[in-house]
Coordinates of C-alpha atoms and ligand atoms in Angstrom, one line a residue:
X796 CA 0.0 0.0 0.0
X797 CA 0.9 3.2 -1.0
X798 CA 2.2 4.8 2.3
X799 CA 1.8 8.8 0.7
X800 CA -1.8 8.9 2.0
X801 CA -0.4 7.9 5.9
X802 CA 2.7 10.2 6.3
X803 CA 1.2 13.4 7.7
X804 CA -0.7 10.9 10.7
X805 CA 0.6 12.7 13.9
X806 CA 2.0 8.6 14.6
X807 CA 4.6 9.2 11.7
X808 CA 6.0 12.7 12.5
X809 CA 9.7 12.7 12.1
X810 CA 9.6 8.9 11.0
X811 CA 11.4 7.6 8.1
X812 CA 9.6 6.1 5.0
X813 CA 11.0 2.7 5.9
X814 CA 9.7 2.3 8.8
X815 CA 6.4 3.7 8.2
X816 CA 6.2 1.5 5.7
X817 CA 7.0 -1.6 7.4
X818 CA 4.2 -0.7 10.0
X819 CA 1.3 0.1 6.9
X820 CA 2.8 -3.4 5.6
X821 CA 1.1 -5.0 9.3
X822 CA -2.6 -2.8 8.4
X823 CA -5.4 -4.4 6.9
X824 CA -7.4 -1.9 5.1
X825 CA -11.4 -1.4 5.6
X826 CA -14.4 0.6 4.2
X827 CA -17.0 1.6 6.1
X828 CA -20.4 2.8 4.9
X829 CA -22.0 6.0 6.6
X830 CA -23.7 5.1 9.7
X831 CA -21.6 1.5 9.9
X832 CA -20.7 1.2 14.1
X833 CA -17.4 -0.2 13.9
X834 CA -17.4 -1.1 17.8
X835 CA -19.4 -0.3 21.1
X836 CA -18.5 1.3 24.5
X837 CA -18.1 -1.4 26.4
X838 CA -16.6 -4.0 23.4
X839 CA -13.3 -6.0 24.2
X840 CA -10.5 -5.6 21.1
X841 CA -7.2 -5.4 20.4
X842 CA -7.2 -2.8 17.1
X843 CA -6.5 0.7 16.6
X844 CA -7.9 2.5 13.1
X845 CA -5.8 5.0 11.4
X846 CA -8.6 7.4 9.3
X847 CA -7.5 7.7 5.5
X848 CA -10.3 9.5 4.4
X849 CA -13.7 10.1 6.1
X850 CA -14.6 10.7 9.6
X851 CA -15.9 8.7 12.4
X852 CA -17.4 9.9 15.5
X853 CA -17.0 8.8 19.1
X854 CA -20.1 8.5 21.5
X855 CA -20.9 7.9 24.7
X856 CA -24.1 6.9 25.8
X857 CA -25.7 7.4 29.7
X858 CA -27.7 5.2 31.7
X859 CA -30.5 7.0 30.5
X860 CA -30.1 6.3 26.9
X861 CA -29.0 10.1 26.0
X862 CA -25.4 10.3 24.0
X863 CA -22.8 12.8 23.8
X864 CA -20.0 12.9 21.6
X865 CA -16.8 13.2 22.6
X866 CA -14.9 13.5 19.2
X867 CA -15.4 13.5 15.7
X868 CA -11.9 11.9 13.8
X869 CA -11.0 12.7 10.2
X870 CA -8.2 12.1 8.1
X871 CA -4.5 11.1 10.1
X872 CA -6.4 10.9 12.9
X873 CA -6.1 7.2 15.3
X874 CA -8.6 5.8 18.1
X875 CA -8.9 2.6 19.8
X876 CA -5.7 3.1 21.1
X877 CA -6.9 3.4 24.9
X878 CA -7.3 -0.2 25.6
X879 CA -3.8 -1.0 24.4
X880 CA -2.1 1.5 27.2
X881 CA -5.0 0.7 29.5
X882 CA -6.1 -2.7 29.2
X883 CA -9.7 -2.7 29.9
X884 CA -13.0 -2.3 27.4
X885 CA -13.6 -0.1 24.5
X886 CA -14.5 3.4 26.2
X887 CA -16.9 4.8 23.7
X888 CA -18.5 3.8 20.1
X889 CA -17.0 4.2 16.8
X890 CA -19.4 5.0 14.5
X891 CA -18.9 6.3 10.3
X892 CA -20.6 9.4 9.8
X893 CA -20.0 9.5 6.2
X894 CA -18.1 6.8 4.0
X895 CA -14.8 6.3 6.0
X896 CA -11.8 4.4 4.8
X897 CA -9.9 3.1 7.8
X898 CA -6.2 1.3 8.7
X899 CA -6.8 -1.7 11.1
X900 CA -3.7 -2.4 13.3
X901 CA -3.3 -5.0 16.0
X902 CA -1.8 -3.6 19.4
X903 CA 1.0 -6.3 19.5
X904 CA 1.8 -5.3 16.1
X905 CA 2.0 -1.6 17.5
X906 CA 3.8 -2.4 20.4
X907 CA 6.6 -4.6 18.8
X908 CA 7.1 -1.6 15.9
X909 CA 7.4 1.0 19.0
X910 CA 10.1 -0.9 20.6
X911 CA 11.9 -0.6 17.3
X912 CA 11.1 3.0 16.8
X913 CA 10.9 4.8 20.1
X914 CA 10.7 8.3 19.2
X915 CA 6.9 7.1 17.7
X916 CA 6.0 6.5 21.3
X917 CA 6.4 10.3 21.6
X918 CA 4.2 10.8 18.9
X919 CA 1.6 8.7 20.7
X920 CA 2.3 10.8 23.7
X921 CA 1.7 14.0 22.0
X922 CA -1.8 12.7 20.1
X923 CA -2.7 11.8 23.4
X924 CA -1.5 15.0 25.4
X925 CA -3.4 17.2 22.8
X926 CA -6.7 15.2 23.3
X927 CA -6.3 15.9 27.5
X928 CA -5.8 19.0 26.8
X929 CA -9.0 19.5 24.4
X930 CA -10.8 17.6 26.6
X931 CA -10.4 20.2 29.7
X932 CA -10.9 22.9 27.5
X933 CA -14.3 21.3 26.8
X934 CA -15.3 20.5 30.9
X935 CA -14.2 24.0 31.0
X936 CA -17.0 25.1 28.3
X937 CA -19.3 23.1 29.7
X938 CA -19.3 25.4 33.2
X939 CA -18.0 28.6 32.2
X940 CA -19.6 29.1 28.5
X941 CA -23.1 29.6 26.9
X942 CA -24.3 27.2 23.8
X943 CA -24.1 29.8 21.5
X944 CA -20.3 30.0 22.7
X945 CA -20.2 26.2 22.5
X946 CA -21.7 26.0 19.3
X947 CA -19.1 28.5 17.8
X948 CA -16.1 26.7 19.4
X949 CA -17.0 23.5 18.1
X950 CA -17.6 25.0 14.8
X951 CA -14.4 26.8 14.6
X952 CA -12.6 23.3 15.7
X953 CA -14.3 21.3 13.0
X954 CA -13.4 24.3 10.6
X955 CA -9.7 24.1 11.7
X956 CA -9.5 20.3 10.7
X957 CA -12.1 19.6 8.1
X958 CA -12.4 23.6 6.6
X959 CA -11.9 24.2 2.7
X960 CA -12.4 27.2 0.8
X961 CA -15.0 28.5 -0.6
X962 CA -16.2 31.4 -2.7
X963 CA -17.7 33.0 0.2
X964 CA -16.0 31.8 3.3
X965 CA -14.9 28.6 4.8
X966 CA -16.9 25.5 3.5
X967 CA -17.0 23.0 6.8
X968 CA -18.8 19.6 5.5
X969 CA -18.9 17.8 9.5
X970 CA -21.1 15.5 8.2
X971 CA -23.1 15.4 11.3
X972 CA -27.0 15.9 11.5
X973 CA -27.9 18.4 13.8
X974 CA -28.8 16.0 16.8
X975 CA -25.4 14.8 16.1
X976 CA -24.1 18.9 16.7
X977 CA -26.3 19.4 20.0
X978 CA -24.1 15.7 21.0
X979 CA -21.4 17.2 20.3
X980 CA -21.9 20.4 22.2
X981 CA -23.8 18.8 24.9
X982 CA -27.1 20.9 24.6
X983 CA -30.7 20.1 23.7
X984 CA -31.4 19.9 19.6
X985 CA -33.8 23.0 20.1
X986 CA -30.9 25.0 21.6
X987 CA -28.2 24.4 19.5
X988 CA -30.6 24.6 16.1
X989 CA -31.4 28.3 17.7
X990 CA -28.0 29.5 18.0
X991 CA -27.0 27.9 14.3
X992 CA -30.3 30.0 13.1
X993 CA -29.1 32.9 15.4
X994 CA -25.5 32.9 13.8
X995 CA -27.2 33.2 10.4
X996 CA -29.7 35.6 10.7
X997 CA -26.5 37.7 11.6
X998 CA -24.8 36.8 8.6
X999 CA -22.0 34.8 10.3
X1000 CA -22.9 31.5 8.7
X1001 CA -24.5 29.7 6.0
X1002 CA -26.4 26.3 7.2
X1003 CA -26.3 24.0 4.7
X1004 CA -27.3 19.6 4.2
X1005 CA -25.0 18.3 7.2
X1006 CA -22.3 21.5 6.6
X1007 CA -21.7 25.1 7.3
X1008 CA -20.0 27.9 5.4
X1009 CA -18.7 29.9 7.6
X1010 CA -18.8 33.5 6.4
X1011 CA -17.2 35.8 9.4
X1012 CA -14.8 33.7 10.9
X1013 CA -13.5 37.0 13.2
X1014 CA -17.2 36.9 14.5
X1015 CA -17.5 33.7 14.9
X1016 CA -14.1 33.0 17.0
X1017 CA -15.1 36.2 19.2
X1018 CA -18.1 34.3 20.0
X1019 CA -16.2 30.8 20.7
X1020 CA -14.1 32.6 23.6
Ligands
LIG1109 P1 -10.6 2.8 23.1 O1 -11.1 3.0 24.5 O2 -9.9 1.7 22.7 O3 -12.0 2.9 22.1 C1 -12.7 4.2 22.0 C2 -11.7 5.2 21.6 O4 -12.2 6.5 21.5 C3 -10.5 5.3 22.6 O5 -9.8 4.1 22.6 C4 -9.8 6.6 22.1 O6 -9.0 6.2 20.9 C5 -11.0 7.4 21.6 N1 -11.4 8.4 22.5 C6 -11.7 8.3 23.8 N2 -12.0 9.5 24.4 C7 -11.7 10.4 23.5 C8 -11.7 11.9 23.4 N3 -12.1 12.6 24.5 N4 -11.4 12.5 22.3 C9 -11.0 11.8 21.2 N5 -11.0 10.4 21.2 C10 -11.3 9.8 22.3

C-alpha cells in the first residue's frame, strides 16, 4: 500500500519512509459505509484504526439512553488506542458518519514496531497530550460558556480540521445531523438549532445539508471565547 496517504498521521512525524512503511505493511485496510458502528463502548478488542479519508465519531451513551460525543476523527487521525495503554474495554463507540476508509492495526503489532522505533511513542504521547488537553478545555466550556459559545467553538474546531475554501467563506462539511451537533456540544437539539439559526440571521454563517459555510470567521471565533 501506497504509504503517501499515511505520512502526515501525527504517529509518523519525524519517522522515516522505511519504517512507516513496514508498520502500513502489518494494516489491513477497511471501508465503512455512513452510519456503519465499527465497535461499542463497552466491546473488548485489540485494534486501533488510522482514518485515510472520512470521519468517524465517538459517543458515549448514559444510563438513561441520552449520548454525547466526545470526538469527531478525520483524516490522520487514530482511536482505539486506549485499551492497548490501559487494558480494559472499548470506552466509547465508533461510528462512520460519512463513507470512511480506515487502517486496522493490531496492538501487538503496534507495540513490537514501538520498541523498534521509540521516538513514535512520543508521537503517541503527544496525540494523546493534545486530546487531554481538548478535553479540559471542553469541561471548561461546559461550566464557564453559553451554547451559543459552544456552538461557535465546536464549529471553529471542526473548521480548523475539516475547513476548505469556498467562494464565500470557509466551507465546513462535519457530516453530522444536527442532533449529532447538539451531541457534540452537549445541549438540547432545540438550543443548538437556535443558535446555528441565530448565527445566520446575523450573517456569520450559511447552514447547509450536514455542513456550514462559515462566512465571518472574526465573529464567529469572538463568540467561541
Ligand atoms: P478505546 O477506548 O480503545 O476505544 C474508544 C476510543 O475513542 C478510545 O480508545 C480513544 O481512541 C477514543 N477516545 C476516547 N476518548 C476520546 C476523546 N475525549 N477524544 C477523542 N478520542 C477519544
Amino acid at each position: 500500500m501506497d504509504i503517501e496517504s499515511v505520512k502526515n498521521a501525527t504517529l509518523f512525524a519525524g519517522i522515516d519512509d522505511e519504517a512507516i512503511k513496514a508498520l502500513v505493511d502489518l494494516m489491513t485496510p477497511l471501508t465503512l459505509r455512513r452510519g456503519t458502528e465499527l465497535f461499542h463502548e463497552g466491546d473488548s478488542g485489540d485494534e486501533l484504526y488510522l482514518v485515510l479519508s472520512g470521519k468517524v465519531k465517538l459517543g458515549r451513551t448514559a444510563p438513561d439512553g441520552r449520548e454525547n460525543l466526545l470526538s469527531v476523527l478525520g483524516p490522520g487521525e487514530m482511536f482505539g488506542e486506549l485499551m492497548l495503554f490501559d487494558p480494559g474495554v472499548r470506552s466509547a463507540t465508533a461510528t462512520a458518519v460519512s463513507e470512511t476508509e480506515l487502517l486496522t492495526l493490531k496492538h501487538p503489532n503496534l507495540v513490537t514496531w514501538l520498541g523498534d522505533h521509540p521516538h513514535a511513542s512520543l508521537n503517541l504521547l503527544k496525540a494523546l497530550a493534545q486530546r487531554l488537553r481538548k478535553t479540559n478545555d471542553t469541561v471548561g466550556d461546559l461550566v464557564f460558556s453559553d451554547v451559543p459559545g459552544r456552538v461557535a467553538k465546536a464549529l471553529m474546531d471542526l473548521a480548523d480540521r475539516f475547513g476548505r475554501p469556498a467562494a464565500d467563506g470557509v466551507l465546513v462539511a462535519h457530516e453530522l445531523t444536527q442532533e449529532e451537533l447538539a451531541q457534540l456540544v452537549g445541549a438540547s437539539r432545540e438550543t443548538v438549532n437556535k443558535a446555528l439559526a441565530d448565527f445566520a440571521a446575523r450573517g456569520w454563517l450559511r447552514l447547509e445539508a450536514r455542513a456550514v459555510v462559515l462566512l465571518d470567521l472574526d465573529r464567529m471565533a469572538a463568540r467561541a471565547r
